[in-house]
Amino acid sequence: MNNASSDYSYVADNWSAVRARVDDACRAAGREPSDVSILPVSKTFGADAVRAAMALGLRRFGENKVQEIRSKAAALAGEDIAWVVIGHLQTNKAKDVARLASEVQSLDRIELADALHRRLQIEGRAIDVLIEVKTSPEESKQGLAPEQLLPFLAALRSYDTLRVKGLMTMAVQSEDPAAVRACFRQLRELRDLACVQGHDLKRLSMGMSGDFPLAIAEGATEIRVGTAIFGQRLRTA
Ligand SMILES: *Cc1c(COP(=O)(O)O)cnc(C)c1O
């Protein structure tokens, strides 16, 4: 929690401010504001914070730990919420993901696709997925190597429980906007290349609290925003 009380009334103001900045970034880039959606990232914040966001009409929430989805889904049972996995996923979490998540944006390897597919078949479900691509040189960043994207997309065609909708990335953490922007541009160019090869990828999930205007300038269709909506996280996610 970022404040002692569980008063999340500030979330409404933060949400409006982020939406206004997104709209500005769209106009600056010559894009329609309606073409960019915002995924609120509720990681480390509890069910009360999610409820505050739900009061604004928000229904999709990004989380990077399956355990957190499990506890929040239990606390918010019966609510119409779509949980979106955005963090690195271990294959042994596939069962919970298949049960609880509406979407995975961090698909980055075939073993994970395999594990998710088997569990989704058991559940009788299919989910949307984005492929996370590593566009930054940092060791800490996850994702598929860019040159592996086309073979990976070809391999995913045999998994009918995974509907591949687009790509996701995290940009390099840098003070240099050109370096950050280059990551976003690379993701867009990869998406365009994949489309030329016959893959129907529309979505580009890129940009976070600190860098989303650059991502929007490079074609993001959705940004993932935690801090700017919910406040500073007290613990690392
Ligand atoms: C935490 C997280 C975000 C949101 O980060 P903020 O800087 O708080 O907006 C976005 N994407 C991923 C993958 C994350 O783990």
mmCIF file of C-alpha atoms and ligand atoms in Angstrom:
data_model
loop_
_atom_site.group_PDB
_atom_site.id
_atom_site.type_symbol
_atom_site.label_atom_id
_atom_site.label_comp_id
_atom_site.label_asym_id
_atom_site.label_seq_id
_atom_site.Cartn_x
_atom_site.Cartn_y
_atom_site.Cartn_z
ATOM 1 C CA MET A 1 0.000 0.000 0.000
ATOM 2 C CA ASN A 2 1.275 3.419 -0.711
ATOM 3 C CA ASN A 3 -0.630 5.144 2.075
ATOM 4 C CA ALA A 4 -1.596 4.194 5.578
ATOM 5 C CA SER A 5 -5.327 4.312 5.037
ATOM 6 C CA SER A 6 -7.124 2.334 2.403
ATOM 7 C CA ASP A 7 -8.584 5.511 0.973
ATOM 8 C CA TYR A 8 -8.080 5.217 -2.730
ATOM 9 C CA SER A 9 -10.096 8.258 -3.729
ATOM 10 C CA TYR A 10 -6.958 9.699 -5.340
ATOM 11 C CA VAL A 11 -7.120 6.952 -7.967
ATOM 12 C CA ALA A 12 -9.920 8.788 -9.782
ATOM 13 C CA ASP A 13 -7.838 11.957 -10.156
ATOM 14 C CA ASN A 14 -4.775 9.995 -11.206
ATOM 15 C CA TRP A 15 -6.816 8.099 -13.766
ATOM 16 C CA SER A 16 -8.193 11.306 -15.315
ATOM 17 C CA ALA A 17 -4.722 12.836 -15.395
ATOM 18 C CA VAL A 18 -3.198 9.799 -17.112
ATOM 19 C CA ARG A 19 -6.056 9.616 -19.615
ATOM 20 C CA ALA A 20 -5.561 13.321 -20.421
ATOM 21 C CA ARG A 21 -1.823 12.805 -20.928
ATOM 22 C CA VAL A 22 -2.506 9.824 -23.167
ATOM 23 C CA ASP A 23 -4.943 11.897 -25.224
ATOM 24 C CA ASP A 24 -2.330 14.664 -25.533
ATOM 25 C CA ALA A 25 0.316 12.183 -26.627
ATOM 26 C CA CYS A 26 -2.087 10.792 -29.227
ATOM 27 C CA ARG A 27 -2.832 14.219 -30.644
ATOM 28 C CA ALA A 28 0.881 15.076 -30.716
ATOM 29 C CA ALA A 29 1.473 11.875 -32.677
ATOM 30 C CA GLY A 30 -1.453 12.487 -35.042
ATOM 31 C CA ARG A 31 -3.337 9.512 -33.620
ATOM 32 C CA GLU A 32 -6.883 9.063 -32.347
ATOM 33 C CA PRO A 33 -7.103 8.923 -28.528
ATOM 34 C CA SER A 34 -9.557 6.041 -28.899
ATOM 35 C CA ASP A 35 -6.776 3.987 -30.517
ATOM 36 C CA VAL A 36 -4.775 3.752 -27.300
ATOM 37 C CA SER A 37 -6.106 1.953 -24.246
ATOM 38 C CA ILE A 38 -4.683 1.974 -20.738
ATOM 39 C CA LEU A 39 -4.181 -1.211 -18.756
ATOM 40 C CA PRO A 40 -4.120 -0.328 -15.053
ATOM 41 C CA VAL A 41 -1.393 -2.324 -13.295
ATOM 42 C CA SER A 42 -2.553 -3.132 -9.772
ATOM 43 C CA LYS A 43 0.446 -5.216 -8.682
ATOM 44 C CA THR A 44 1.311 -4.859 -4.969
ATOM 45 C CA PHE A 45 -1.960 -2.983 -4.349
ATOM 46 C CA GLY A 46 -4.822 -4.799 -2.696
ATOM 47 C CA ALA A 47 -8.430 -5.497 -3.547
ATOM 48 C CA ASP A 48 -9.479 -2.069 -2.208
ATOM 49 C CA ALA A 49 -7.375 -0.322 -4.819
ATOM 50 C CA VAL A 50 -8.871 -2.527 -7.516
ATOM 51 C CA ARG A 51 -12.358 -1.684 -6.266
ATOM 52 C CA ALA A 52 -11.560 2.034 -6.466
ATOM 53 C CA ALA A 53 -10.530 1.565 -10.081
ATOM 54 C CA MET A 54 -13.608 -0.540 -10.793
ATOM 55 C CA ALA A 55 -15.740 2.376 -9.612
ATOM 56 C CA LEU A 56 -14.282 4.274 -12.585
ATOM 57 C CA GLY A 57 -15.481 1.575 -14.939
ATOM 58 C CA LEU A 58 -12.166 -0.260 -15.231
ATOM 59 C CA ARG A 59 -12.400 -4.026 -15.614
ATOM 60 C CA ARG A 60 -8.997 -5.237 -16.852
ATOM 61 C CA PHE A 61 -6.070 -5.253 -14.454
ATOM 62 C CA GLY A 62 -2.438 -6.107 -15.066
ATOM 63 C CA GLU A 63 -0.586 -8.213 -12.506
ATOM 64 C CA ASN A 64 2.885 -9.671 -12.623
ATOM 65 C CA LYS A 65 2.515 -12.408 -10.021
ATOM 66 C CA VAL A 66 0.056 -15.264 -10.313
ATOM 67 C CA GLN A 67 -0.119 -15.527 -6.533
ATOM 68 C CA GLU A 68 -1.435 -11.970 -6.412
ATOM 69 C CA ILE A 69 -4.067 -12.723 -9.015
ATOM 70 C CA ARG A 70 -5.114 -15.679 -6.914
ATOM 71 C CA SER A 71 -5.587 -13.678 -3.742
ATOM 72 C CA LYS A 72 -7.264 -10.711 -5.428
ATOM 73 C CA ALA A 73 -9.536 -12.941 -7.497
ATOM 74 C CA ALA A 74 -10.620 -14.604 -4.256
ATOM 75 C CA ALA A 75 -11.197 -11.262 -2.516
ATOM 76 C CA LEU A 76 -13.160 -9.990 -5.519
ATOM 77 C CA ALA A 77 -15.006 -13.210 -6.324
ATOM 78 C CA GLY A 78 -18.151 -12.634 -8.341
ATOM 79 C CA GLU A 79 -16.900 -9.364 -9.825
ATOM 80 C CA ASP A 80 -16.545 -9.031 -13.560
ATOM 81 C CA ILE A 81 -12.762 -8.624 -13.771
ATOM 82 C CA ALA A 82 -10.297 -9.651 -16.447
ATOM 83 C CA TRP A 83 -6.848 -10.409 -15.000
ATOM 84 C CA VAL A 84 -3.981 -9.809 -17.374
ATOM 85 C CA VAL A 85 -0.619 -11.459 -16.691
ATOM 86 C CA ILE A 86 2.219 -9.089 -17.566
ATOM 87 C CA GLY A 87 5.116 -10.578 -15.570
ATOM 88 C CA HIS A 88 7.554 -13.392 -16.176
ATOM 89 C CA LEU A 89 5.697 -16.690 -15.893
ATOM 90 C CA GLN A 90 7.031 -19.990 -14.690
ATOM 91 C CA THR A 91 5.511 -23.052 -16.311
ATOM 92 C CA ASN A 92 4.399 -24.378 -12.920
ATOM 93 C CA LYS A 93 1.972 -21.433 -12.710
ATOM 94 C CA ALA A 94 0.162 -22.485 -15.886
ATOM 95 C CA LYS A 95 -2.667 -24.175 -13.994
ATOM 96 C CA ASP A 96 -3.667 -21.015 -12.108
ATOM 97 C CA VAL A 97 -3.248 -18.888 -15.198
ATOM 98 C CA ALA A 98 -5.516 -21.197 -17.170
ATOM 99 C CA ARG A 99 -8.140 -20.929 -14.436
ATOM 100 C CA LEU A 100 -7.930 -17.253 -13.570
ATOM 101 C CA ALA A 101 -6.363 -15.118 -16.275
ATOM 102 C CA SER A 102 -8.127 -13.665 -19.272
ATOM 103 C CA GLU A 103 -4.912 -12.857 -21.063
ATOM 104 C CA VAL A 104 -1.133 -13.311 -20.929
ATOM 105 C CA GLN A 105 1.122 -10.573 -22.291
ATOM 106 C CA SER A 106 4.388 -12.216 -21.282
ATOM 107 C CA LEU A 107 4.467 -15.299 -23.474
ATOM 108 C CA ASP A 108 8.131 -15.690 -24.353
ATOM 109 C CA ARG A 109 8.976 -19.350 -24.912
ATOM 110 C CA ILE A 110 7.544 -22.538 -26.307
ATOM 111 C CA GLU A 111 7.686 -24.477 -23.018
ATOM 112 C CA LEU A 112 5.352 -21.890 -21.544
ATOM 113 C CA ALA A 113 3.014 -22.045 -24.550
ATOM 114 C CA ASP A 114 2.974 -25.799 -24.141
ATOM 115 C CA ALA A 115 2.190 -25.704 -20.436
ATOM 116 C CA LEU A 116 -0.543 -23.091 -20.897
ATOM 117 C CA HIS A 117 -2.064 -24.992 -23.799
ATOM 118 C CA ARG A 118 -2.323 -28.222 -21.843
ATOM 119 C CA ARG A 119 -3.934 -26.515 -18.860
ATOM 120 C CA LEU A 120 -6.287 -24.461 -21.009
ATOM 121 C CA GLN A 121 -7.445 -27.594 -22.782
ATOM 122 C CA ILE A 122 -8.316 -29.087 -19.404
ATOM 123 C CA GLU A 123 -10.234 -25.928 -18.494
ATOM 124 C CA GLY A 124 -11.884 -25.835 -21.925
ATOM 125 C CA ARG A 125 -10.787 -22.255 -22.415
ATOM 126 C CA ALA A 126 -8.832 -20.150 -24.889
ATOM 127 C CA ILE A 127 -7.115 -16.886 -23.996
ATOM 128 C CA ASP A 128 -5.587 -13.933 -25.795
ATOM 129 C CA VAL A 129 -1.814 -13.751 -25.674
ATOM 130 C CA LEU A 130 0.825 -11.216 -26.564
ATOM 131 C CA ILE A 131 4.402 -12.244 -27.179
ATOM 132 C CA GLU A 132 6.920 -10.465 -25.009
ATOM 133 C CA VAL A 133 9.953 -9.453 -27.033
ATOM 134 C CA LYS A 134 13.253 -8.373 -25.519
ATOM 135 C CA THR A 135 14.050 -5.055 -27.153
ATOM 136 C CA SER A 136 16.461 -3.881 -24.472
ATOM 137 C CA PRO A 137 19.999 -5.126 -23.811
ATOM 138 C CA GLU A 138 19.483 -5.223 -20.037
ATOM 139 C CA GLU A 139 20.038 -8.627 -18.429
ATOM 140 C CA SER A 140 17.063 -8.086 -16.150
ATOM 141 C CA LYS A 141 14.609 -7.807 -19.025
ATOM 142 C CA GLN A 142 12.632 -10.840 -20.137
ATOM 143 C CA GLY A 143 11.383 -11.740 -23.539
ATOM 144 C CA LEU A 144 11.932 -13.561 -26.766
ATOM 145 C CA ALA A 145 14.931 -12.534 -28.850
ATOM 146 C CA PRO A 146 13.667 -10.463 -31.806
ATOM 147 C CA GLU A 147 15.161 -12.824 -34.387
ATOM 148 C CA GLN A 148 13.146 -15.693 -32.897
ATOM 149 C CA LEU A 149 9.797 -14.007 -33.391
ATOM 150 C CA LEU A 150 8.864 -15.415 -36.782
ATOM 151 C CA PRO A 151 9.707 -19.052 -35.962
ATOM 152 C CA PHE A 152 7.927 -18.655 -32.619
ATOM 153 C CA LEU A 153 4.798 -17.326 -34.322
ATOM 154 C CA ALA A 154 4.876 -20.256 -36.728
ATOM 155 C CA ALA A 155 5.153 -22.714 -33.833
ATOM 156 C CA LEU A 156 2.267 -21.079 -31.977
ATOM 157 C CA ARG A 157 -0.091 -21.810 -34.851
ATOM 158 C CA SER A 158 -0.598 -25.330 -33.509
ATOM 159 C CA TYR A 159 -1.917 -24.099 -30.140
ATOM 160 C CA ASP A 160 -5.583 -23.342 -30.645
ATOM 161 C CA THR A 161 -6.064 -22.284 -27.017
ATOM 162 C CA LEU A 162 -3.687 -19.348 -27.470
ATOM 163 C CA ARG A 163 -5.021 -16.509 -29.616
ATOM 164 C CA VAL A 164 -1.983 -14.480 -30.582
ATOM 165 C CA LYS A 165 -3.007 -10.828 -30.780
ATOM 166 C CA GLY A 166 0.209 -8.865 -30.750
ATOM 167 C CA LEU A 167 3.484 -8.037 -29.067
ATOM 168 C CA MET A 168 4.596 -6.627 -25.735
ATOM 169 C CA THR A 169 7.863 -5.119 -24.567
ATOM 170 C CA MET A 170 9.539 -3.193 -21.773
ATOM 171 C CA ALA A 171 11.916 -0.515 -22.960
ATOM 172 C CA VAL A 172 15.415 -0.004 -21.652
ATOM 173 C CA GLN A 173 15.590 2.026 -18.465
ATOM 174 C CA SER A 174 17.470 5.082 -19.650
ATOM 175 C CA GLU A 175 17.567 8.861 -19.340
ATOM 176 C CA ASP A 176 18.016 8.997 -23.084
ATOM 177 C CA PRO A 177 14.610 9.229 -24.783
ATOM 178 C CA ALA A 178 16.124 8.138 -28.080
ATOM 179 C CA ALA A 179 17.276 4.853 -26.536
ATOM 180 C CA VAL A 180 13.849 4.235 -24.999
ATOM 181 C CA ARG A 181 12.083 5.109 -28.185
ATOM 182 C CA ALA A 182 14.305 2.778 -30.206
ATOM 183 C CA CYS A 183 12.939 -0.159 -28.169
ATOM 184 C CA PHE A 184 9.361 0.808 -28.979
ATOM 185 C CA ARG A 185 10.195 1.360 -32.630
ATOM 186 C CA GLN A 186 11.787 -2.071 -32.832
ATOM 187 C CA LEU A 187 8.603 -3.686 -31.491
ATOM 188 C CA ARG A 188 6.464 -1.857 -34.028
ATOM 189 C CA GLU A 189 8.788 -2.833 -36.877
ATOM 190 C CA LEU A 190 8.706 -6.469 -35.748
ATOM 191 C CA ARG A 191 4.916 -6.368 -35.670
ATOM 192 C CA ASP A 192 4.830 -4.893 -39.175
ATOM 193 C CA LEU A 193 7.259 -7.536 -40.415
ATOM 194 C CA ALA A 194 5.139 -10.312 -38.907
ATOM 195 C CA CYS A 195 2.030 -8.868 -40.563
ATOM 196 C CA VAL A 196 3.763 -8.919 -43.942
ATOM 197 C CA GLN A 197 4.477 -12.607 -43.257
ATOM 198 C CA GLY A 198 0.769 -13.247 -42.848
ATOM 199 C CA HIS A 199 0.347 -13.015 -39.075
ATOM 200 C CA ASP A 200 -2.606 -11.003 -37.855
ATOM 201 C CA LEU A 201 -1.029 -8.993 -35.051
ATOM 202 C CA LYS A 202 -2.723 -5.727 -34.204
ATOM 203 C CA ARG A 203 -1.807 -5.009 -30.627
ATOM 204 C CA LEU A 204 1.359 -3.376 -29.349
ATOM 205 C CA SER A 205 1.516 -3.285 -25.542
ATOM 206 C CA MET A 206 4.316 -0.884 -24.740
ATOM 207 C CA GLY A 207 4.884 2.101 -22.478
ATOM 208 C CA MET A 208 4.597 2.463 -18.699
ATOM 209 C CA SER A 209 4.206 5.379 -16.276
ATOM 210 C CA GLY A 210 7.613 6.833 -17.087
ATOM 211 C CA ASP A 211 7.767 6.426 -20.838
ATOM 212 C CA PHE A 212 4.288 6.076 -22.351
ATOM 213 C CA PRO A 213 4.316 9.251 -24.499
ATOM 214 C CA LEU A 214 7.281 7.812 -26.417
ATOM 215 C CA ALA A 215 5.500 4.491 -26.823
ATOM 216 C CA ILE A 216 2.386 6.214 -28.131
ATOM 217 C CA ALA A 217 4.517 8.148 -30.609
ATOM 218 C CA GLU A 218 5.821 4.789 -31.858
ATOM 219 C CA GLY A 219 2.418 3.182 -32.242
ATOM 220 C CA ALA A 220 1.457 1.621 -28.895
ATOM 221 C CA THR A 221 -2.140 0.405 -28.918
ATOM 222 C CA GLU A 222 -2.104 -0.026 -25.156
ATOM 223 C CA ILE A 223 0.062 1.136 -22.315
ATOM 224 C CA ARG A 224 0.492 -0.542 -18.921
ATOM 225 C CA VAL A 225 0.322 1.976 -16.110
ATOM 226 C CA GLY A 226 0.827 1.264 -12.416
ATOM 227 C CA THR A 227 2.511 4.059 -10.488
ATOM 228 C CA ALA A 228 0.822 6.960 -12.252
ATOM 229 C CA ILE A 229 -2.594 5.530 -11.335
ATOM 230 C CA PHE A 230 -2.142 3.767 -7.986
ATOM 231 C CA GLY A 231 0.893 5.605 -6.600
ATOM 232 C CA GLN A 232 4.358 4.475 -5.575
ATOM 233 C CA ARG A 233 4.731 0.809 -4.737
ATOM 234 C CA LEU A 234 6.212 0.214 -1.319
ATOM 235 C CA ARG A 235 7.645 -3.145 -2.174
ATOM 236 C CA THR A 236 9.176 -4.263 -5.399
ATOM 237 C CA ALA A 237 6.762 -6.138 -7.555
HETATM 238 C C1 LIG B 1 4.955 -2.886 -13.116
HETATM 239 C C2 LIG B 1 4.842 -3.039 -14.572
HETATM 240 C C3 LIG B 1 4.288 -2.000 -15.351
HETATM 241 C C4 LIG B 1 3.813 -0.687 -14.771
HETATM 242 O O1 LIG B 1 4.903 0.057 -14.325
HETATM 243 P P1 LIG B 1 4.731 1.570 -13.802
HETATM 244 O O2 LIG B 1 6.057 2.165 -14.043
HETATM 245 O O3 LIG B 1 4.367 1.483 -12.358
HETATM 246 O O4 LIG B 1 3.662 2.211 -14.604
HETATM 247 C C5 LIG B 1 4.174 -2.218 -16.714
HETATM 248 N N1 LIG B 1 4.585 -3.363 -17.290
HETATM 249 C C6 LIG B 1 5.123 -4.373 -16.580
HETATM 250 C C7 LIG B 1 5.547 -5.616 -17.288
HETATM 251 C C8 LIG B 1 5.276 -4.237 -15.200
HETATM 252 O O5 LIG B 1 5.808 -5.267 -14.501
#
